[in-house]
CSV table of C-alpha atoms and ligand atoms in Angstrom, one decimal:
chain,number,residue,atom,x,y,z
A,1,MET,CA,-33.5,-69.4,-85.2
A,2,ILE,CA,-32.6,-66.8,-87.9
A,3,VAL,CA,-34.9,-65.6,-90.7
A,4,LEU,CA,-34.1,-63.3,-93.7
A,5,GLY,CA,-37.1,-61.1,-94.5
A,6,ILE,CA,-37.9,-59.1,-97.7
A,7,GLU,CA,-40.4,-56.2,-98.0
A,8,THR,CA,-41.4,-54.8,-101.4
A,9,SER,CA,-45.2,-54.2,-101.1
A,10,CYS,CA,-45.1,-50.4,-101.5
A,11,ASP,CA,-42.3,-47.9,-102.1
A,12,GLU,CA,-39.7,-49.2,-99.8
A,13,THR,CA,-37.2,-51.9,-100.8
A,14,ALA,CA,-36.2,-53.5,-97.5
A,15,VAL,CA,-34.2,-56.5,-96.3
A,16,ALA,CA,-33.6,-57.6,-92.8
A,17,ILE,CA,-32.1,-60.6,-90.9
A,18,ALA,CA,-33.6,-61.3,-87.5
A,19,ALA,CA,-32.9,-63.8,-84.8
A,20,ASP,CA,-35.5,-65.2,-82.4
A,21,ASP,CA,-33.7,-63.5,-79.4
A,22,ARG,CA,-34.9,-60.2,-81.0
A,23,THR,CA,-31.5,-59.3,-82.4
A,24,LEU,CA,-31.5,-57.6,-85.7
A,25,LEU,CA,-28.4,-58.7,-87.6
A,26,ALA,CA,-29.3,-56.5,-90.5
A,27,ASP,CA,-32.1,-54.0,-91.1
A,28,LEU,CA,-31.9,-52.1,-94.4
A,29,VAL,CA,-34.5,-49.9,-96.0
A,30,LEU,CA,-34.1,-48.2,-99.3
A,31,SER,CA,-36.7,-45.5,-99.9
A,32,GLN,CA,-37.9,-44.8,-103.4
A,33,LEU,CA,-39.2,-41.4,-102.4
A,34,GLU,CA,-37.1,-39.6,-104.9
A,35,ASP,CA,-38.3,-41.9,-107.8
A,36,HIS,CA,-41.9,-41.0,-107.0
A,37,ARG,CA,-41.6,-37.4,-105.9
A,38,PRO,CA,-42.2,-35.9,-109.4
A,39,TYR,CA,-45.5,-37.7,-109.5
A,40,GLY,CA,-46.7,-36.5,-106.1
A,41,GLY,CA,-47.6,-40.1,-105.2
A,42,ILE,CA,-46.5,-43.7,-105.8
A,43,VAL,CA,-46.5,-45.1,-109.3
A,44,PRO,CA,-46.8,-48.9,-109.1
A,45,GLU,CA,-44.7,-49.6,-112.3
A,46,VAL,CA,-41.9,-47.3,-111.2
A,47,ALA,CA,-42.0,-49.1,-107.8
A,48,ALA,CA,-41.8,-52.6,-109.2
A,49,ARG,CA,-38.9,-51.7,-111.4
A,50,ALA,CA,-37.0,-50.1,-108.6
A,51,HIS,CA,-37.5,-53.1,-106.4
A,52,LEU,CA,-36.1,-55.3,-109.1
A,53,GLN,CA,-33.1,-53.1,-109.6
A,54,HIS,CA,-32.2,-52.7,-105.9
A,55,LEU,CA,-33.2,-56.0,-104.2
A,56,PRO,CA,-30.2,-58.2,-105.1
A,57,GLY,CA,-27.7,-55.6,-104.0
A,58,LEU,CA,-29.6,-55.0,-100.8
A,59,ILE,CA,-29.7,-58.7,-99.9
A,60,GLU,CA,-25.9,-58.9,-100.4
A,61,ARG,CA,-25.4,-55.9,-98.2
A,62,ALA,CA,-27.7,-57.4,-95.5
A,63,LEU,CA,-25.7,-60.7,-95.6
A,64,GLY,CA,-22.5,-58.7,-95.4
A,65,ALA,CA,-23.8,-56.8,-92.3
A,66,ALA,CA,-24.9,-60.0,-90.6
A,67,LYS,CA,-21.4,-61.5,-91.3
A,68,ALA,CA,-19.6,-58.4,-90.0
A,69,ARG,CA,-21.8,-58.2,-86.9
A,70,ALA,CA,-22.2,-61.7,-85.8
A,71,GLY,CA,-20.3,-64.0,-88.2
A,72,ILE,CA,-23.7,-65.1,-89.5
A,73,GLY,CA,-23.8,-66.2,-93.2
A,74,LEU,CA,-26.4,-67.8,-95.5
A,75,ASP,CA,-25.6,-71.2,-94.1
A,76,ASP,CA,-26.9,-70.1,-90.7
A,77,ILE,CA,-30.3,-68.9,-92.0
A,78,ASP,CA,-33.3,-71.1,-91.1
A,79,GLY,CA,-35.9,-69.5,-93.3
A,80,ILE,CA,-36.7,-66.9,-96.0
A,81,ALA,CA,-39.7,-64.7,-95.6
A,82,ALA,CA,-41.2,-62.2,-97.9
A,83,THR,CA,-44.3,-60.0,-98.0
A,84,GLY,CA,-46.9,-62.0,-99.9
A,85,GLY,CA,-49.5,-59.1,-99.9
A,86,PRO,CA,-51.5,-57.0,-99.6
A,87,GLY,CA,-49.8,-54.3,-101.7
A,88,LEU,CA,-48.8,-53.2,-105.2
A,89,ILE,CA,-48.8,-56.6,-107.0
A,90,GLY,CA,-45.7,-56.0,-109.1
A,91,GLY,CA,-43.5,-55.2,-106.1
A,92,VAL,CA,-44.9,-58.1,-104.1
A,93,MET,CA,-44.1,-60.4,-106.9
A,94,VAL,CA,-40.5,-59.2,-107.2
A,95,GLY,CA,-39.9,-59.8,-103.4
A,96,MET,CA,-41.6,-63.2,-103.4
A,97,MET,CA,-39.8,-64.5,-106.4
A,98,MET,CA,-36.5,-63.5,-104.9
A,99,ALA,CA,-37.4,-65.2,-101.6
A,100,LYS,CA,-38.7,-68.3,-103.3
A,101,ALA,CA,-35.6,-68.6,-105.4
A,102,MET,CA,-33.3,-68.3,-102.3
A,103,ALA,CA,-35.5,-70.8,-100.4
A,104,ALA,CA,-35.4,-73.3,-103.3
A,105,ALA,CA,-31.7,-72.9,-103.9
A,106,ARG,CA,-30.8,-73.4,-100.3
A,107,GLY,CA,-33.5,-75.9,-99.4
A,108,LEU,CA,-34.9,-73.6,-96.8
A,109,PRO,CA,-38.5,-73.1,-95.7
A,110,PHE,CA,-40.4,-70.2,-97.4
A,111,LEU,CA,-42.8,-67.9,-95.5
A,112,ALA,CA,-45.3,-65.7,-97.3
A,113,ILE,CA,-46.1,-62.9,-94.8
A,114,ASN,CA,-49.2,-60.8,-94.7
A,115,HIS,CA,-47.8,-57.2,-94.6
A,116,LEU,CA,-50.4,-56.3,-92.0
A,117,GLU,CA,-49.3,-59.2,-89.8
A,118,GLY,CA,-45.8,-57.8,-90.0
A,119,HIS,CA,-47.1,-54.5,-88.6
A,120,ALA,CA,-49.3,-56.4,-86.1
A,121,LEU,CA,-46.5,-58.5,-84.6
A,122,SER,CA,-43.7,-55.8,-84.8
A,123,ALA,CA,-44.3,-54.8,-81.1
A,124,ARG,CA,-43.2,-58.3,-80.1
A,125,LEU,CA,-39.9,-57.7,-81.7
A,126,ILE,CA,-39.4,-54.8,-79.2
A,127,GLU,CA,-40.4,-56.8,-76.1
A,128,ASP,CA,-42.0,-60.0,-75.0
A,129,LEU,CA,-45.5,-58.5,-75.3
A,130,PRO,CA,-48.2,-61.1,-74.5
A,131,PHE,CA,-51.3,-61.6,-76.5
A,132,PRO,CA,-54.0,-60.3,-76.7
A,133,TYR,CA,-53.5,-56.5,-77.4
A,134,LEU,CA,-55.2,-53.9,-79.5
A,135,LEU,CA,-53.4,-52.5,-82.6
A,136,LEU,CA,-54.1,-49.2,-84.3
A,137,LEU,CA,-52.4,-49.3,-87.6
A,138,VAL,CA,-52.2,-45.8,-89.2
A,139,SER,CA,-50.1,-45.4,-92.4
A,140,GLY,CA,-50.4,-44.2,-95.9
A,141,GLY,CA,-52.0,-47.5,-97.0
A,142,HIS,CA,-53.8,-48.7,-93.9
A,143,CYS,CA,-56.1,-47.4,-91.2
A,144,GLN,CA,-57.3,-50.3,-89.0
A,145,LEU,CA,-58.1,-51.3,-85.5
A,146,LEU,CA,-57.3,-54.9,-84.8
A,147,ALA,CA,-57.5,-57.2,-81.8
A,148,VAL,CA,-54.3,-59.3,-82.0
A,149,GLU,CA,-55.0,-62.6,-80.3
A,150,GLY,CA,-52.1,-64.7,-81.5
A,151,VAL,CA,-50.1,-65.4,-84.6
A,152,GLY,CA,-52.6,-65.7,-87.4
A,153,ARG,CA,-55.4,-64.8,-85.1
A,154,TYR,CA,-56.7,-61.2,-85.7
A,155,ARG,CA,-60.1,-59.6,-85.3
A,156,ARG,CA,-60.7,-56.4,-87.2
A,157,TYR,CA,-62.7,-53.9,-85.2
A,158,GLY,CA,-62.6,-51.1,-87.7
A,159,THR,CA,-61.2,-49.9,-90.9
A,160,THR,CA,-61.5,-46.9,-93.1
A,161,ILE,CA,-64.5,-46.6,-95.4
A,162,ASP,CA,-62.6,-44.2,-97.8
A,163,ASP,CA,-59.0,-42.9,-97.3
A,164,ALA,CA,-56.3,-44.2,-95.1
A,165,VAL,CA,-55.2,-41.5,-92.5
A,166,GLY,CA,-51.7,-41.1,-94.0
A,167,GLU,CA,-53.3,-40.6,-97.4
A,168,ALA,CA,-55.5,-37.9,-95.9
A,169,PHE,CA,-52.4,-36.2,-94.5
A,170,ASP,CA,-50.8,-36.4,-98.0
A,171,LYS,CA,-53.8,-35.0,-99.8
A,172,ALA,CA,-54.2,-32.2,-97.2
A,173,ALA,CA,-50.6,-31.3,-97.6
A,174,LYS,CA,-51.0,-31.1,-101.4
A,175,MET,CA,-53.9,-28.7,-100.9
A,176,LEU,CA,-51.9,-26.5,-98.6
A,177,GLY,CA,-49.0,-26.4,-101.0
A,178,LEU,CA,-46.8,-28.7,-98.9
A,179,GLY,CA,-44.6,-31.5,-100.2
A,180,TYR,CA,-45.0,-35.3,-100.3
A,181,PRO,CA,-45.2,-37.2,-98.0
A,182,GLY,CA,-47.5,-34.8,-96.3
A,183,GLY,CA,-47.5,-35.8,-92.6
A,184,PRO,CA,-44.2,-34.3,-91.5
A,185,PRO,CA,-44.7,-30.8,-93.2
A,186,ILE,CA,-48.2,-30.6,-91.8
A,187,GLU,CA,-47.0,-31.4,-88.3
A,188,ARG,CA,-44.3,-28.7,-88.7
A,189,ALA,CA,-46.7,-26.1,-90.0
A,190,ALA,CA,-49.3,-27.0,-87.3
A,191,ALA,CA,-46.8,-26.2,-84.6
A,192,THR,CA,-47.3,-22.4,-85.2
A,193,GLY,CA,-51.0,-22.6,-86.0
A,194,ASP,CA,-54.2,-22.0,-84.2
A,195,ALA,CA,-56.3,-25.2,-84.4
A,196,ARG,CA,-59.5,-23.4,-83.5
A,197,ARG,CA,-59.5,-20.7,-86.2
A,198,PHE,CA,-61.2,-23.1,-88.7
A,199,GLU,CA,-64.1,-25.3,-87.7
A,200,LEU,CA,-63.4,-28.6,-89.3
A,201,PRO,CA,-65.6,-31.7,-88.8
A,202,ARG,CA,-64.6,-34.7,-86.6
A,203,PRO,CA,-65.6,-37.5,-89.0
A,204,MET,CA,-67.4,-40.5,-87.5
A,205,VAL,CA,-67.1,-39.2,-83.9
A,206,GLY,CA,-69.9,-40.4,-81.7
A,207,ARG,CA,-71.1,-43.0,-84.3
A,208,PRO,CA,-71.3,-46.6,-83.3
A,209,GLY,CA,-68.6,-49.0,-84.4
A,210,CYS,CA,-64.9,-48.4,-85.0
A,211,ASP,CA,-64.7,-47.5,-88.7
A,212,PHE,CA,-62.9,-44.4,-89.9
A,213,SER,CA,-63.6,-41.9,-92.7
A,214,PHE,CA,-61.4,-39.0,-93.8
A,215,SER,CA,-62.8,-37.9,-97.1
A,216,GLY,CA,-65.3,-35.4,-95.5
A,217,LEU,CA,-62.5,-33.8,-93.6
A,218,LYS,CA,-60.6,-33.4,-96.8
A,219,THR,CA,-63.5,-31.7,-98.5
A,220,ALA,CA,-64.0,-29.5,-95.4
A,221,LEU,CA,-60.4,-28.4,-95.7
A,222,ARG,CA,-60.8,-27.6,-99.3
A,223,HIS,CA,-63.9,-25.4,-98.5
A,224,ALA,CA,-62.1,-23.7,-95.7
A,225,LEU,CA,-59.3,-22.8,-98.0
A,226,ALA,CA,-61.7,-21.6,-100.7
A,227,GLY,CA,-63.5,-19.6,-97.9
A,228,ILE,CA,-60.5,-17.4,-97.4
A,229,GLY,CA,-60.1,-17.1,-101.2
A,230,ARG,CA,-56.9,-19.1,-101.3
A,231,ASP,CA,-55.5,-22.2,-103.0
A,232,ALA,CA,-52.2,-24.2,-102.7
A,233,HIS,CA,-50.3,-21.5,-104.6
A,234,THR,CA,-51.6,-18.4,-103.0
A,235,ILE,CA,-52.0,-19.5,-99.4
A,236,GLY,CA,-50.1,-17.4,-96.8
A,237,GLU,CA,-47.9,-18.7,-93.9
A,238,GLN,CA,-50.3,-18.1,-91.1
A,239,ASP,CA,-53.4,-19.4,-93.0
A,240,ARG,CA,-51.4,-22.6,-93.8
A,241,ALA,CA,-50.3,-23.0,-90.2
A,242,ASP,CA,-53.9,-22.6,-88.9
A,243,LEU,CA,-55.4,-25.0,-91.5
A,244,ALA,CA,-52.7,-27.5,-90.8
A,245,ALA,CA,-53.3,-27.3,-87.0
A,246,GLY,CA,-57.0,-27.5,-87.5
A,247,PHE,CA,-56.7,-30.6,-89.8
A,248,GLN,CA,-54.2,-32.3,-87.4
A,249,ALA,CA,-56.5,-31.7,-84.4
A,250,ALA,CA,-59.5,-33.1,-86.2
A,251,VAL,CA,-57.6,-36.2,-87.2
A,252,ALA,CA,-56.3,-36.7,-83.7
A,253,ASP,CA,-59.8,-36.4,-82.3
A,254,ALA,CA,-61.2,-38.8,-84.8
A,255,LEU,CA,-58.5,-41.4,-84.1
A,256,ALA,CA,-59.0,-41.0,-80.4
A,257,ASP,CA,-62.8,-41.5,-80.6
A,258,ARG,CA,-62.6,-44.6,-82.8
A,259,THR,CA,-59.8,-46.1,-80.7
A,260,SER,CA,-61.6,-45.4,-77.5
A,261,ARG,CA,-64.6,-47.4,-78.7
A,262,ALA,CA,-62.3,-50.2,-79.8
A,263,LEU,CA,-60.7,-50.2,-76.3
A,264,ASP,CA,-64.1,-50.6,-74.7
A,265,ARG,CA,-65.0,-53.5,-77.1
A,266,PHE,CA,-61.7,-55.1,-76.4
A,267,VAL,CA,-62.3,-55.1,-72.6
A,268,ASP,CA,-65.9,-56.5,-73.2
A,269,GLU,CA,-64.4,-59.3,-75.2
A,270,PHE,CA,-61.2,-60.1,-73.3
A,271,GLY,CA,-62.2,-59.2,-69.8
A,272,SER,CA,-59.5,-56.6,-69.0
A,273,PRO,CA,-57.4,-53.8,-70.5
A,274,THR,CA,-53.9,-54.8,-71.8
A,275,THR,CA,-51.8,-52.8,-74.2
A,276,LEU,CA,-52.7,-50.4,-77.1
A,277,VAL,CA,-50.0,-50.6,-79.8
A,278,VAL,CA,-49.8,-47.9,-82.4
A,279,ALA,CA,-47.9,-48.5,-85.6
A,280,GLY,CA,-47.5,-47.0,-89.1
A,281,GLY,CA,-46.1,-43.8,-90.4
A,282,VAL,CA,-48.8,-41.6,-88.8
A,283,ALA,CA,-47.8,-42.9,-85.4
A,284,ALA,CA,-44.7,-40.6,-85.7
A,285,ASN,CA,-47.0,-37.6,-85.3
A,286,GLN,CA,-46.6,-36.1,-81.8
A,287,ALA,CA,-50.1,-34.7,-81.5
A,288,VAL,CA,-51.6,-38.0,-82.5
A,289,ARG,CA,-49.3,-39.9,-80.0
A,290,THR,CA,-50.2,-37.5,-77.1
A,291,ARG,CA,-53.9,-37.8,-77.8
A,292,LEU,CA,-53.7,-41.7,-78.0
A,293,THR,CA,-51.6,-42.0,-74.9
A,294,ARG,CA,-54.3,-40.2,-73.0
A,295,THR,CA,-57.0,-42.3,-74.6
A,296,ALA,CA,-55.2,-45.5,-73.7
A,297,GLU,CA,-54.5,-44.4,-70.1
A,298,ARG,CA,-58.1,-43.4,-69.5
A,299,ALA,CA,-59.2,-46.9,-70.5
A,300,GLY,CA,-56.6,-48.5,-68.3
A,301,PHE,CA,-54.4,-49.6,-71.2
A,302,ARG,CA,-50.6,-49.2,-71.5
A,303,PHE,CA,-49.6,-47.3,-74.6
A,304,LEU,CA,-46.8,-48.7,-76.8
A,305,ALA,CA,-45.5,-47.3,-80.0
A,306,PRO,CA,-42.5,-49.1,-81.5
A,307,PRO,CA,-39.7,-46.7,-82.6
A,308,PRO,CA,-40.5,-44.9,-85.9
A,309,ARG,CA,-38.1,-47.1,-87.9
A,310,LEU,CA,-40.1,-50.1,-87.0
A,311,CYS,CA,-43.5,-48.3,-87.4
A,312,THR,CA,-43.0,-47.4,-91.0
A,313,ASP,CA,-42.6,-50.0,-93.7
A,314,ASN,CA,-39.5,-52.2,-93.0
A,315,ALA,CA,-38.3,-55.8,-93.5
A,316,ALA,CA,-37.4,-56.4,-89.8
A,317,MET,CA,-41.1,-56.9,-89.1
A,318,ILE,CA,-41.4,-59.3,-92.0
A,319,ALA,CA,-38.4,-61.3,-90.8
A,320,TRP,CA,-39.8,-61.3,-87.3
A,321,ALA,CA,-43.3,-62.4,-88.4
A,322,GLY,CA,-41.3,-65.2,-90.3
A,323,ILE,CA,-39.8,-66.3,-87.1
A,324,GLU,CA,-43.1,-66.3,-85.3
A,325,ARG,CA,-44.6,-68.4,-88.0
A,326,LEU,CA,-41.6,-70.7,-88.5
A,327,ARG,CA,-41.6,-71.4,-84.7
A,328,LEU,CA,-45.2,-72.7,-85.1
A,329,GLY,CA,-44.4,-74.7,-88.3
A,330,LEU,CA,-46.5,-72.4,-90.4
A,331,THR,CA,-44.5,-72.4,-93.6
A,332,ASP,CA,-45.8,-71.8,-97.1
A,333,ASP,CA,-45.6,-73.6,-100.4
A,334,LEU,CA,-43.5,-72.2,-103.3
A,335,ALA,CA,-46.7,-72.1,-105.3
A,336,PHE,CA,-48.1,-69.3,-103.1
A,337,ALA,CA,-49.3,-66.5,-105.4
A,338,ALA,CA,-48.9,-62.8,-104.6
A,339,ARG,CA,-52.1,-61.3,-103.2
A,340,PRO,CA,-53.1,-57.7,-104.0
A,341,ARG,CA,-55.7,-58.0,-101.2
A,342,TRP,CA,-55.3,-60.1,-98.1
A,343,PRO,CA,-57.4,-59.2,-95.1
A,344,LEU,CA,-56.0,-60.3,-91.8
A,345,ASP,CA,-59.5,-61.0,-90.6
A,346,PRO,CA,-61.3,-63.0,-93.3
A,347,ASP,CA,-64.6,-62.7,-91.3
A,348,ALA,CA,-64.6,-58.9,-91.2
A,349,PRO,CA,-67.2,-57.3,-93.5
A,350,PRO,CA,-65.6,-55.4,-96.4
A,351,ALA,CA,-65.7,-51.6,-95.8
A,352,ILE,CA,-67.4,-49.6,-98.4
A,353,GLY,CA,-64.9,-48.2,-101.0
A,354,ALA,CA,-61.9,-49.3,-99.0
A,355,GLY,CA,-59.9,-49.6,-102.2
A,356,VAL,CA,-56.7,-51.5,-102.2
A,357,LYS,CA,-56.3,-51.3,-98.4
A,358,ALA,CA,-57.7,-54.7,-97.6
B,401,KG4,O1,-46.0,-46.6,-92.7
B,401,KG4,P1,-45.6,-45.6,-93.8
B,401,KG4,O2,-44.2,-45.2,-93.8
B,401,KG4,O3,-45.9,-46.3,-95.2
B,401,KG4,C1,-47.1,-46.8,-95.5
B,401,KG4,O4,-47.9,-46.0,-96.0
B,401,KG4,O5,-47.2,-48.1,-95.4
B,401,KG4,O6,-46.5,-44.4,-93.7
B,401,KG4,C2,-46.4,-43.3,-94.5
B,401,KG4,C3,-47.5,-42.3,-94.2
B,401,KG4,C4,-47.6,-41.1,-95.1
B,401,KG4,O7,-48.9,-40.9,-95.6
B,401,KG4,C5,-47.1,-40.0,-94.3
B,401,KG4,O8,-47.6,-38.7,-94.7
B,401,KG4,C6,-47.5,-40.4,-92.9
B,401,KG4,O9,-47.3,-41.8,-92.9
B,401,KG4,N1,-46.7,-39.7,-91.9
B,401,KG4,C7,-47.1,-38.8,-91.0
B,401,KG4,C8,-46.0,-38.3,-90.3
B,401,KG4,N2,-44.9,-39.0,-90.7
B,401,KG4,C9,-45.3,-39.8,-91.7
B,401,KG4,N3,-48.4,-38.4,-90.8
B,401,KG4,C10,-48.6,-37.5,-89.8
B,401,KG4,N4,-47.6,-36.9,-89.1
B,401,KG4,C11,-46.3,-37.3,-89.3
B,401,KG4,N5,-45.3,-36.8,-88.5
B,402,ZN,ZN1,-47.3,-50.8,-94.1
């Protein structure tokens, strides 16, 4: 079984072709980072236009790659999948229209994939990982803990009540005069910093439940900066390193605390530890990974982080989720409408102020 997948829900235009034996026949990601950099964040209209501009060429290149690699052409494809939400609606519509048109023209099944399900199932593209497992999804747009019980079966244990964790890294970086996206430069600056010089709060730590919050930490960072009489323009190297290290340590502690609670709840509900999967751009952070590896091991879980390329937004995970759904006959109607919000767990209570993050 071979599925072509399209991802356009944020600022990456991506196309992949995956087979059910876990082979990736094509896996292309075009980042729009340069288009958005002048604005210090993602502009939805700029993103939608860029998707529209780049998608046809990218699909052609993906088909070319599959042909060169395995002699696979459009005739060999069994289904077309696209992210149907949640995300920036203009971009989602561009990707879905393209997928629907291809499906209609070729008489193929169409699959509207929940972007979060793409992340949730991506670990199964790496290996034959059995259900259930616990997923910590930490990116610029999401910050969630999910029990993954099966395809289409998710239970949300926690989510952020304000910012996503990647967003917090991005805002902190801006405050410290570092570039966008903020995670990588904060990690680099933190390497030479003293995490104990500034006392920053560990948001939510010790509280019941598994929800996250990062806005208080952001405010504390701003106060710490003001406390030494500095701002983004006047900050010195060592101050920046110490603040970055302090911020990163606080985030790692907060993630570890929330995850540890979720691991306990998982064992209560499923009877025994299995695997903790971490995905999303923030999973690239070494301090975060080290901390979570220890958290998982202490609770008797295996720690699994897909390679960075599969952790950040990509179309391989959309094609793979398409395969998982197509195998079960879970195809979608061409009338499926793009969804700006689309929680994986419809029973989960909405988090206060969780914005567009579902
Ligand atoms: O998954 P992703 O590529 O895109 C989505 O947001 O869906 O995640 C991007 C986020 C950004 O906020 C970026 O600052 C953060 O992941 N990030 C990191 C690191 N690399 C990327 N955060 C902390 N440390 C890193 N090394
Ligand atoms: Zn994502």
